[in-house]
Short mmCIF file of C-alpha atoms and ligand atoms in Angstrom, two decimals:
data_model
loop_
_atom_site.label_atom_id
_atom_site.label_comp_id
_atom_site.label_asym_id
_atom_site.label_seq_id
_atom_site.Cartn_x
_atom_site.Cartn_y
_atom_site.Cartn_z
CA MET A 1 -0.20 0.20 -0.13
CA MET A 2 1.37 3.61 -0.80
CA ASN A 3 2.91 4.99 2.09
CA GLU A 4 -0.18 5.49 4.17
CA HIS A 5 -0.09 8.38 6.62
CA THR A 6 -0.31 6.54 10.25
CA VAL A 7 0.14 7.51 14.10
CA THR A 8 1.83 4.64 16.04
CA ILE A 9 0.95 4.02 19.80
CA THR A 10 3.20 2.22 22.20
CA ASP A 11 2.16 0.96 25.59
CA ASN A 12 5.22 1.48 27.64
CA LYS A 13 4.01 -0.97 29.94
CA THR A 14 3.85 -3.87 27.34
CA GLY A 15 6.12 -2.61 25.16
CA LYS A 16 2.74 -3.63 22.52
CA GLN A 17 2.68 -1.05 19.83
CA ILE A 18 -0.38 -0.50 17.17
CA GLU A 19 -0.22 1.60 13.71
CA LEU A 20 -3.14 3.52 13.42
CA PRO A 21 -4.26 4.81 10.05
CA VAL A 22 -5.13 8.80 9.55
CA LYS A 23 -8.04 9.96 8.25
CA GLN A 24 -7.80 13.05 5.48
CA SER A 25 -9.66 15.56 5.67
CA THR A 26 -10.06 18.72 3.11
CA LEU A 27 -10.19 21.32 5.49
CA GLY A 28 -9.06 21.17 9.27
CA PRO A 29 -7.61 18.66 11.54
CA GLN A 30 -7.13 15.05 10.34
CA ALA A 31 -8.28 12.38 12.76
CA VAL A 32 -6.49 9.07 14.02
CA ASP A 33 -8.69 6.32 13.26
CA ILE A 34 -9.28 4.44 16.41
CA GLY A 35 -11.41 1.74 15.52
CA ARG A 36 -9.27 -1.41 16.34
CA PHE A 37 -7.61 0.36 19.26
CA PHE A 38 -9.92 -1.36 21.73
CA ARG A 39 -9.84 -4.81 19.62
CA GLU A 40 -5.83 -4.89 19.53
CA MET A 41 -4.78 -2.96 22.41
CA GLY A 42 -7.67 -3.76 24.81
CA TYR A 43 -8.05 0.20 26.22
CA PHE A 44 -10.68 2.58 25.17
CA THR A 45 -9.90 6.26 24.50
CA TYR A 46 -11.11 8.79 27.15
CA ASP A 47 -12.38 12.17 26.09
CA PRO A 48 -15.13 13.36 28.11
CA GLY A 49 -16.76 16.23 26.43
CA PHE A 50 -15.23 15.28 23.30
CA LEU A 51 -12.57 17.84 22.73
CA SER A 52 -10.01 16.08 20.76
CA THR A 53 -12.84 13.28 19.10
CA ALA A 54 -14.63 13.36 15.64
CA SER A 55 -17.70 11.73 16.20
CA CYS A 56 -18.27 11.11 12.17
CA GLN A 57 -17.11 12.88 8.98
CA SER A 58 -19.37 15.61 7.41
CA GLU A 59 -19.34 17.25 4.02
CA LEU A 60 -22.32 20.17 5.83
CA THR A 61 -20.27 22.56 7.81
CA TYR A 62 -16.77 23.23 8.81
CA LEU A 63 -15.21 25.95 11.01
CA ASP A 64 -12.08 26.81 12.19
CA GLY A 65 -11.98 28.30 15.75
CA GLU A 66 -8.57 29.90 15.40
CA LYS A 67 -9.19 31.85 12.45
CA GLY A 68 -12.84 32.34 13.31
CA GLU A 69 -14.06 30.76 9.84
CA LEU A 70 -17.34 29.14 9.31
CA LEU A 71 -18.29 27.60 5.91
CA TYR A 72 -21.59 25.78 4.81
CA ARG A 73 -21.02 23.49 1.85
CA GLY A 74 -17.67 25.70 1.66
CA TYR A 75 -19.48 28.90 1.25
CA PRO A 76 -18.38 31.75 3.92
CA ILE A 77 -20.72 32.40 6.05
CA GLU A 78 -19.87 36.31 5.48
CA GLN A 79 -21.11 36.19 1.70
CA LEU A 80 -23.80 33.94 2.57
CA ALA A 81 -25.26 36.38 4.88
CA GLU A 82 -24.22 39.26 2.81
CA GLN A 83 -26.01 37.55 -0.52
CA SER A 84 -28.02 34.89 0.40
CA ASN A 85 -31.30 34.24 2.25
CA PHE A 86 -32.39 31.59 4.47
CA ILE A 87 -34.49 29.26 2.16
CA GLU A 88 -31.67 29.43 -0.21
CA VAL A 89 -28.90 28.41 2.59
CA ALA A 90 -31.53 25.59 3.59
CA TYR A 91 -31.38 24.27 -0.08
CA LEU A 92 -27.89 24.67 -0.17
CA MET A 93 -27.77 22.52 3.01
CA LEU A 94 -29.93 19.78 2.15
CA TYR A 95 -29.06 19.60 -1.76
CA GLY A 96 -25.20 20.57 -1.20
CA ASP A 97 -25.39 23.31 -3.78
CA LEU A 98 -26.87 26.90 -4.38
CA PRO A 99 -30.11 26.06 -6.50
CA GLY A 100 -30.44 27.72 -9.96
CA LYS A 101 -33.69 29.85 -10.11
CA ASP A 102 -36.36 27.18 -10.57
CA ASN A 103 -35.06 24.69 -8.30
CA LEU A 104 -35.07 27.79 -5.90
CA GLU A 105 -38.91 28.62 -6.86
CA SER A 106 -39.93 25.35 -6.65
CA PHE A 107 -38.20 24.40 -3.25
CA THR A 108 -39.77 27.64 -2.02
CA ASN A 109 -43.21 26.24 -2.97
CA ILE A 110 -42.73 23.23 -1.20
CA ILE A 111 -41.78 24.61 1.87
CA VAL A 112 -44.57 27.11 1.55
CA ARG A 113 -46.82 24.23 0.99
CA HIS A 114 -46.10 22.49 4.31
CA SER A 115 -46.33 25.04 6.84
CA MET A 116 -50.04 24.40 7.81
CA LEU A 117 -50.49 21.92 10.86
CA ASN A 118 -53.06 19.06 11.04
CA GLU A 119 -55.97 20.78 12.78
CA SER A 120 -56.05 17.65 15.49
CA LEU A 121 -52.35 18.80 16.23
CA LYS A 122 -53.63 22.54 17.03
CA ARG A 123 -55.75 21.09 19.78
CA LEU A 124 -52.55 19.76 21.20
CA PHE A 125 -51.25 23.19 22.28
CA GLY A 126 -54.42 23.46 24.41
CA GLY A 127 -53.03 20.57 26.77
CA PHE A 128 -50.01 22.89 28.01
CA HIS A 129 -50.22 24.90 31.06
CA HIS A 130 -50.99 28.50 29.65
CA ASP A 131 -47.44 29.61 31.34
CA ALA A 132 -45.67 26.55 29.71
CA HIS A 133 -42.14 27.96 28.33
CA PRO A 134 -42.44 27.65 24.52
CA MET A 135 -39.64 25.42 24.37
CA ALA A 136 -41.00 22.72 26.29
CA THR A 137 -44.59 22.98 23.88
CA MET A 138 -42.06 22.85 21.33
CA VAL A 139 -40.41 19.71 22.42
CA GLY A 140 -43.87 17.85 22.77
CA VAL A 141 -45.29 19.17 19.36
CA VAL A 142 -42.15 18.35 17.06
CA GLY A 143 -41.88 15.18 18.67
CA SER A 144 -45.70 14.23 18.11
CA LEU A 145 -45.40 15.25 14.50
CA SER A 146 -44.54 11.30 14.23
CA ALA A 147 -48.02 10.34 15.31
CA PHE A 148 -49.25 12.16 11.99
CA TYR A 149 -46.91 11.54 9.07
CA HIS A 150 -47.21 7.46 8.51
CA ASP A 151 -46.58 8.01 5.11
CA SER A 152 -43.05 9.07 5.58
CA THR A 153 -41.52 7.04 8.09
CA ASP A 154 -39.37 4.50 6.33
CA ILE A 155 -36.08 6.21 6.52
CA ARG A 156 -34.01 4.30 4.45
CA ASN A 157 -36.36 5.50 1.88
CA ILE A 158 -34.79 8.64 0.52
CA ASP A 159 -38.13 10.41 -0.86
CA HIS A 160 -39.52 9.51 2.81
CA ARG A 161 -36.46 11.19 4.52
CA GLU A 162 -36.80 14.50 1.77
CA ILE A 163 -40.38 14.77 2.89
CA ALA A 164 -39.78 14.58 6.16
CA ALA A 165 -37.03 17.34 6.20
CA HIS A 166 -39.32 19.85 4.07
CA ARG A 167 -42.25 19.18 6.49
CA LEU A 168 -40.03 19.76 9.26
CA ILE A 169 -38.49 22.96 8.07
CA ALA A 170 -42.03 24.06 6.84
CA LYS A 171 -43.92 23.55 10.37
CA MET A 172 -41.49 24.80 12.73
CA PRO A 173 -42.33 28.82 12.25
CA THR A 174 -46.13 27.42 12.42
CA ILE A 175 -45.46 25.39 15.71
CA ALA A 176 -43.09 28.42 17.13
CA ALA A 177 -45.71 30.95 16.68
CA ALA A 178 -48.63 28.41 17.82
CA SER A 179 -46.41 27.83 21.00
CA TYR A 180 -46.29 31.89 21.59
CA LYS A 181 -50.14 32.44 21.19
CA HIS A 182 -50.89 29.71 23.40
CA SER A 183 -48.37 31.38 26.11
CA ILE A 184 -50.25 34.48 25.85
CA GLY A 185 -53.67 33.17 25.38
CA GLU A 186 -54.08 34.67 21.90
CA PRO A 187 -55.85 32.53 18.89
CA GLN A 188 -53.35 30.91 16.66
CA VAL A 189 -52.63 32.48 13.04
CA TYR A 190 -52.71 30.31 9.93
CA PRO A 191 -49.46 30.67 7.50
CA ASP A 192 -49.93 33.17 4.79
CA ASN A 193 -48.60 31.59 1.66
CA SER A 194 -47.87 34.80 -0.08
CA LEU A 195 -45.44 36.02 2.89
CA SER A 196 -41.95 35.30 3.24
CA TYR A 197 -40.17 32.49 5.61
CA THR A 198 -39.65 35.06 8.33
CA GLY A 199 -42.46 37.38 7.12
CA ASN A 200 -44.99 34.45 7.94
CA LEU A 201 -43.32 33.76 11.33
CA LEU A 202 -43.69 37.55 12.40
CA ASN A 203 -47.22 37.65 11.27
CA MET A 204 -48.32 34.34 13.10
CA MET A 205 -46.37 35.58 15.82
CA PHE A 206 -47.97 39.17 15.88
CA SER A 207 -50.85 39.57 14.10
CA VAL A 208 -54.69 39.32 15.45
CA PRO A 209 -58.11 38.94 14.00
CA CYS A 210 -58.96 42.26 14.90
CA GLU A 211 -56.62 44.27 13.18
CA PRO A 212 -54.36 44.70 10.00
CA TYR A 213 -50.85 43.81 10.82
CA GLU A 214 -48.13 45.29 8.96
CA ILE A 215 -44.90 42.99 8.42
CA ASN A 216 -41.67 45.72 9.45
CA PRO A 217 -39.24 45.03 6.28
CA ILE A 218 -36.59 45.42 8.86
CA ALA A 219 -37.20 43.10 11.14
CA GLU A 220 -38.27 40.32 8.38
CA LYS A 221 -35.00 40.86 6.65
CA ALA A 222 -33.06 40.87 10.24
CA LEU A 223 -34.63 37.54 11.35
CA ASP A 224 -33.99 36.15 8.03
CA LEU A 225 -30.01 37.24 8.63
CA ILE A 226 -29.93 35.72 11.75
CA PHE A 227 -31.54 32.47 10.78
CA ILE A 228 -28.97 32.09 8.18
CA LEU A 229 -26.34 32.65 11.01
CA HIS A 230 -27.90 30.00 13.11
CA VAL A 231 -28.57 27.16 10.50
CA ASP A 232 -25.65 24.68 11.35
CA HIS A 233 -22.70 24.60 13.55
CA GLU A 234 -20.98 20.99 12.67
CA GLN A 235 -21.10 18.35 15.84
CA ASN A 236 -22.56 20.73 18.45
CA ALA A 237 -24.13 19.22 21.39
CA SER A 238 -27.96 19.33 20.08
CA THR A 239 -26.81 18.44 16.52
CA SER A 240 -24.65 15.43 17.97
CA THR A 241 -28.02 14.53 19.98
CA VAL A 242 -29.79 14.47 16.87
CA ARG A 243 -27.32 12.22 15.18
CA LEU A 244 -26.98 10.05 18.19
CA ALA A 245 -30.98 9.34 18.27
CA GLY A 246 -31.03 8.96 14.66
CA SER A 247 -28.35 6.68 14.76
CA SER A 248 -30.87 4.12 16.47
CA LEU A 249 -33.06 4.31 13.44
CA ALA A 250 -35.45 6.67 15.58
CA ASN A 251 -38.21 8.74 13.07
CA PRO A 252 -36.89 12.22 12.47
CA PHE A 253 -39.70 13.96 14.25
CA ALA A 254 -38.33 12.31 17.46
CA CYS A 255 -35.15 13.10 16.42
CA ILE A 256 -35.62 16.77 15.70
CA SER A 257 -37.50 16.78 19.42
CA SER A 258 -34.40 15.73 20.66
CA GLY A 259 -32.13 17.98 19.19
CA ILE A 260 -34.73 20.85 20.79
CA THR A 261 -34.33 19.29 23.93
CA ALA A 262 -30.64 19.53 23.89
CA LEU A 263 -30.41 23.16 22.41
CA TRP A 264 -32.92 24.59 25.40
CA GLY A 265 -29.68 24.38 27.91
CA PRO A 266 -28.28 27.63 28.96
CA ALA A 267 -24.76 26.38 28.46
CA HIS A 268 -26.29 25.93 24.17
CA GLY A 269 -28.89 27.34 22.48
CA GLY A 270 -30.51 28.28 25.88
CA ALA A 271 -27.84 30.93 26.43
CA ASN A 272 -29.53 33.88 24.35
CA GLU A 273 -32.34 33.90 26.56
CA ALA A 274 -29.81 33.26 29.68
CA ALA A 275 -27.94 36.37 28.65
CA LEU A 276 -30.71 38.85 28.28
CA ASN A 277 -31.65 37.79 31.94
CA MET A 278 -27.85 38.22 33.14
CA LEU A 279 -28.05 41.74 31.76
CA ASP A 280 -31.29 42.14 33.35
CA GLN A 281 -29.74 40.50 36.92
CA ILE A 282 -26.53 43.07 36.26
CA GLY A 283 -29.17 45.94 35.88
CA ASP A 284 -26.42 49.08 35.39
CA ILE A 285 -23.09 49.69 34.01
CA SER A 286 -21.78 50.20 37.80
CA ASN A 287 -22.76 46.66 38.63
CA ILE A 288 -20.79 44.99 35.75
CA PRO A 289 -17.23 44.72 37.78
CA LYS A 290 -19.18 42.90 40.74
CA PHE A 291 -20.44 40.36 38.29
CA VAL A 292 -16.82 39.98 36.09
CA ALA A 293 -15.40 39.30 39.54
CA ARG A 294 -18.05 36.43 40.19
CA ALA A 295 -17.80 35.02 36.68
CA LYS A 296 -14.15 34.94 37.61
CA ASP A 297 -14.65 33.05 41.18
CA LYS A 298 -14.31 29.52 40.75
CA ASN A 299 -16.37 29.34 44.31
CA ASP A 300 -19.12 31.07 42.09
CA GLU A 301 -21.49 29.27 39.64
CA PHE A 302 -22.35 32.52 38.04
CA ARG A 303 -20.82 32.29 34.21
CA LEU A 304 -21.17 35.34 31.98
CA VAL A 305 -23.39 34.24 29.73
CA GLY A 306 -22.85 34.54 26.07
CA PHE A 307 -18.85 34.48 25.95
CA GLY A 308 -16.60 31.73 25.66
CA HIS A 309 -17.19 28.72 22.93
CA ARG A 310 -16.08 25.17 22.85
CA VAL A 311 -14.26 25.78 19.40
CA TYR A 312 -14.08 29.69 18.55
CA LYS A 313 -10.88 30.48 20.28
CA ASN A 314 -11.20 33.70 18.26
CA TYR A 315 -14.18 35.88 17.65
CA ASP A 316 -17.42 33.80 16.55
CA PRO A 317 -17.62 34.90 13.21
CA ARG A 318 -21.50 34.94 13.64
CA ALA A 319 -21.03 37.42 16.60
CA ARG A 320 -19.17 40.08 14.23
CA LEU A 321 -22.24 39.70 12.09
CA ILE A 322 -24.89 39.90 14.65
CA ARG A 323 -22.97 42.88 16.31
CA LYS A 324 -22.86 44.80 12.98
CA MET A 325 -26.34 44.10 12.49
CA CYS A 326 -27.33 44.79 16.08
CA HIS A 327 -26.31 48.26 15.33
CA GLU A 328 -28.50 48.61 12.25
CA VAL A 329 -31.62 47.27 13.74
CA LEU A 330 -31.54 49.54 16.82
CA GLU A 331 -30.66 52.55 14.36
CA LYS A 332 -33.47 51.72 12.31
CA LEU A 333 -35.82 50.98 14.76
CA GLU A 334 -35.13 54.32 16.13
CA ASN A 335 -34.45 52.67 19.92
CA ASN A 336 -30.96 52.56 19.83
CA ASN A 337 -30.83 54.20 23.19
CA ASP A 338 -31.69 50.63 24.62
CA PRO A 339 -29.87 50.54 28.06
CA MET A 340 -29.96 47.23 27.81
CA PHE A 341 -27.59 47.25 24.58
CA GLU A 342 -25.32 49.73 25.91
CA LEU A 343 -25.04 47.77 28.99
CA ALA A 344 -24.06 44.74 26.70
CA LEU A 345 -21.53 46.78 24.81
CA LYS A 346 -20.00 47.99 28.05
CA LEU A 347 -19.84 44.30 29.24
CA GLU A 348 -18.03 43.10 26.39
CA GLU A 349 -15.48 46.07 26.59
CA ILE A 350 -14.79 45.38 30.23
CA ALA A 351 -14.45 41.84 29.59
CA LEU A 352 -12.51 41.59 26.60
CA ASN A 353 -9.80 43.55 28.53
CA ASP A 354 -9.99 41.35 31.62
CA GLU A 355 -6.49 39.03 31.70
CA TYR A 356 -9.21 36.31 32.64
CA PHE A 357 -11.15 36.29 29.63
CA ILE A 358 -8.14 37.09 27.45
CA GLU A 359 -6.26 34.07 28.79
CA ARG A 360 -8.82 31.98 28.46
CA LYS A 361 -9.88 33.22 25.00
CA LEU A 362 -13.44 34.04 26.25
CA TYR A 363 -14.87 36.11 23.43
CA PRO A 364 -18.97 37.12 22.95
CA ASN A 365 -20.93 34.14 21.16
CA VAL A 366 -23.55 34.06 18.87
CA ASP A 367 -26.02 34.12 21.51
CA PHE A 368 -24.52 37.24 23.16
CA TYR A 369 -26.11 39.38 20.57
CA SER A 370 -28.89 37.35 19.14
CA GLY A 371 -31.05 38.05 21.86
CA LEU A 372 -30.33 41.89 22.07
CA ILE A 373 -31.88 41.95 18.45
CA TYR A 374 -34.73 39.67 19.21
CA LYS A 375 -35.57 41.91 21.89
CA ALA A 376 -35.59 44.99 19.58
CA LEU A 377 -37.64 43.21 17.28
CA GLY A 378 -40.20 43.01 19.97
CA ILE A 379 -39.93 39.11 20.68
CA PRO A 380 -40.36 37.77 24.11
CA THR A 381 -37.06 36.44 25.73
CA ASN A 382 -38.64 33.19 26.53
CA MET A 383 -39.28 32.50 22.52
CA PHE A 384 -35.34 33.43 21.70
CA THR A 385 -34.38 29.92 21.80
CA VAL A 386 -37.31 28.86 19.81
CA MET A 387 -35.99 31.06 17.16
CA PHE A 388 -32.64 29.44 17.49
CA SER A 389 -34.39 25.76 17.03
CA ILE A 390 -36.28 27.02 13.75
CA ALA A 391 -33.31 28.19 12.07
CA ARG A 392 -31.03 25.31 13.57
CA THR A 393 -33.86 22.94 12.16
CA VAL A 394 -32.09 23.11 8.97
CA GLY A 395 -29.16 21.99 10.12
CA TRP A 396 -30.46 18.96 12.18
CA VAL A 397 -32.19 17.23 9.50
CA ALA A 398 -29.15 17.94 7.05
CA GLN A 399 -27.08 16.48 9.73
CA TRP A 400 -29.71 13.38 9.95
CA SER A 401 -29.90 12.68 6.42
CA GLU A 402 -26.46 12.66 5.84
CA MET A 403 -25.80 10.40 8.58
CA ILE A 404 -28.58 8.08 7.81
CA ALA A 405 -27.69 7.91 3.96
CA GLU A 406 -23.79 6.83 5.02
CA HIS A 407 -23.44 3.10 3.76
CA ASN A 408 -21.78 1.93 7.29
CA GLN A 409 -23.97 3.72 9.22
CA ARG A 410 -24.27 1.99 12.73
CA ILE A 411 -25.76 2.84 15.99
CA GLY A 412 -23.88 5.05 18.23
CA ARG A 413 -22.78 3.26 21.71
CA PRO A 414 -20.18 5.11 23.44
CA ARG A 415 -18.14 3.26 26.01
CA GLN A 416 -16.96 4.30 29.50
CA VAL A 417 -14.18 4.05 32.19
CA TYR A 418 -16.03 2.18 35.16
CA VAL A 419 -14.69 3.18 38.15
CA GLY A 420 -17.80 2.27 40.39
CA PRO A 421 -17.65 -0.76 43.21
CA THR A 422 -16.26 -3.98 42.43
CA MET A 423 -18.26 -7.38 42.23
CA ARG A 424 -19.98 -8.01 46.04
CA ASP A 425 -22.72 -10.37 47.51
CA TYR A 426 -25.80 -9.00 48.48
CA VAL A 427 -26.48 -8.69 52.37
CA ASP A 428 -29.88 -9.50 53.63
CA ILE A 429 -31.42 -6.79 55.39
CA SER A 430 -31.39 -8.65 58.87
CA LYS A 431 -27.48 -8.24 58.59
CA ARG A 432 -27.49 -4.21 57.23
C1 SDX B 1 -23.61 27.74 21.71
O1 SDX B 1 -20.84 24.09 20.25
C2 SDX B 1 -21.34 25.04 19.36
O2 SDX B 1 -21.13 25.28 17.88
C3 SDX B 1 -22.60 26.06 20.17
C4 SDX B 1 -22.83 26.98 19.29
C5 SDX B 1 -24.13 26.32 18.22
O3 SDX B 1 -24.00 27.40 17.22
O4 SDX B 1 -24.19 25.17 18.11
O5 SDX B 1 -22.56 27.80 18.92
C6 SDX B 1 -24.41 27.43 20.06
O6 SDX B 1 -24.13 27.12 22.39
C7 SDX B 1 -22.82 29.20 21.98
C8 SDX B 1 -22.45 28.69 23.48
C9 SDX B 1 -23.47 29.83 24.37
N1 SDX B 1 -23.11 29.47 25.71
C10 SDX B 1 -22.96 30.30 26.66
O7 SDX B 1 -22.77 31.48 26.48
C11 SDX B 1 -22.57 29.72 28.04
C12 SDX B 1 -21.39 30.56 28.55
N2 SDX B 1 -19.96 29.86 28.18
C13 SDX B 1 -19.68 28.71 28.64
O8 SDX B 1 -20.49 28.00 29.54
C14 SDX B 1 -18.81 27.95 27.99
O9 SDX B 1 -17.87 28.76 27.26
C15 SDX B 1 -18.80 26.89 27.27
C16 SDX B 1 -19.86 26.16 27.60
C17 SDX B 1 -19.57 27.69 25.70
C18 SDX B 1 -17.79 26.06 26.38
O10 SDX B 1 -17.42 25.14 27.58
P1 SDX B 1 -16.10 24.45 27.52
O11 SDX B 1 -15.43 24.29 26.01
O12 SDX B 1 -16.29 23.49 28.23
O13 SDX B 1 -15.08 25.46 28.12
P2 SDX B 1 -15.01 25.42 29.79
O14 SDX B 1 -16.07 25.38 30.42
O15 SDX B 1 -13.97 24.20 29.95
O16 SDX B 1 -14.05 26.94 29.93
C19 SDX B 1 -12.86 27.06 29.69
C20 SDX B 1 -12.32 27.91 30.70
C21 SDX B 1 -12.89 27.58 32.48
O17 SDX B 1 -11.82 28.32 33.26
P3 SDX B 1 -10.99 27.23 33.92
O18 SDX B 1 -11.51 26.13 34.12
O19 SDX B 1 -9.61 26.83 32.26
O20 SDX B 1 -10.05 28.08 34.73
O21 SDX B 1 -13.03 29.21 30.53
C22 SDX B 1 -13.96 29.25 31.92
C23 SDX B 1 -14.04 28.12 32.46
O22 SDX B 1 -14.33 28.26 33.97
N3 SDX B 1 -15.31 29.75 31.11
C24 SDX B 1 -15.83 30.89 31.70
C25 SDX B 1 -16.92 31.39 30.51
N4 SDX B 1 -16.94 30.30 29.73
C26 SDX B 1 -15.70 29.59 30.01
N5 SDX B 1 -15.90 31.89 33.00
C27 SDX B 1 -16.63 33.02 32.68
N6 SDX B 1 -17.72 32.69 31.79
C28 SDX B 1 -17.99 32.15 31.18
N7 SDX B 1 -19.01 32.41 30.15
#
């Protein structure tokens, strides 16, 4: 065999060696294929949090944490943000390349025509307590889609996978808006096929039957851009959850529901809501030093939410784009004197000049700014992560489809290092 690139590992206890092949990449780190390692060396590899572990190979999204680069199917996020739109990026992620005019038109029509919910599904919202967090409703309702679509559950059938992907992308805004309406006791609003993807969402969230509602084009465009930036992000926690659930051959609706669950956490997609609540808690610029000190204190569980990232050890390119757009939105919406935004900018300035944050390369991430824009658009805080889940559904279904289509697709089943009690006999209660 040509001089294959390998890595040799030696056990200095036994002197045993193993030569492992290196898996080539088109961009970024290559990987040592350790598939034979346990069988031949008798050891597991250990990497809690998966800091150095590639769980799969993928052609979808590439990010470079040092350079602050993010590519969707090879296209830089800055160019897509500037020149594309969310539906076109959704097509790109699902089908691998930018669509021609006709393909984009037919794809848009398909998504538009799947945006309604089954009428009996609408009654499900009434079962939730009126003050249920909309993310709780999303988890339940999206999972329940599998109770409706028996015509597309053969996931080995590419046509079934495709219509499930279309249904999920199309229905997420309708389910999100219905979750919001339920939480404020207003009637659900049907999708309007004449509106854009984000225009439709705004209309379903904020229009009421009693009066006309005018969609603000600034809000429509800002949401479209934020959604592009949130579409996918390689193997983050929620995407890895979707892949693991999908590896058991569970239906796609259940898998996406598991992704929504993982995204909800404040260490992940829930950070946009948590960041706004944190700014509320800080309240005033004069309180920032106290909270920054708490964030640095190992004995204090407080974290500066919206700062830091597992991969970006430089500025999150999405945060840079969102920060710029935040300024524009606040300028155009004439509420640029929002004290919350001034507080956020001051916090960013103080944190970025603090040795603790510089040393740990803790920069503002996408969640630090997205919540500010959602707030400026009149979206309530408890809907921020719901917005994130609408956009990330494109990435989730694209990653799920890629995994299921792999010829050697297997169930994901990590092992462990057992550190519990060794074998011992049962003791009768009379002797305990
Ligand atoms: C998203 O993975 C993705 O791609 C996610 C995402 C996507 O698009 O899917 O980008 C979206 O989830 C963005 C991240 C949103 N989360 C937050 O903003 C929550 C605050 N951030 C942290 O919880 C943390 O930074 C994480 C969870 C984002 C990353 O955690 P890591 O990689 O496990 O980093 P770490 O916790 O080990 O931190 C390294 C050091 C530690 O200090 P030391 O032990 O080295 O002394 O930095 C410290 C941490 O204590 N640290 C922070 C901090 N984040 C990390 N200290 C204060 N405030 C923070 N925000």
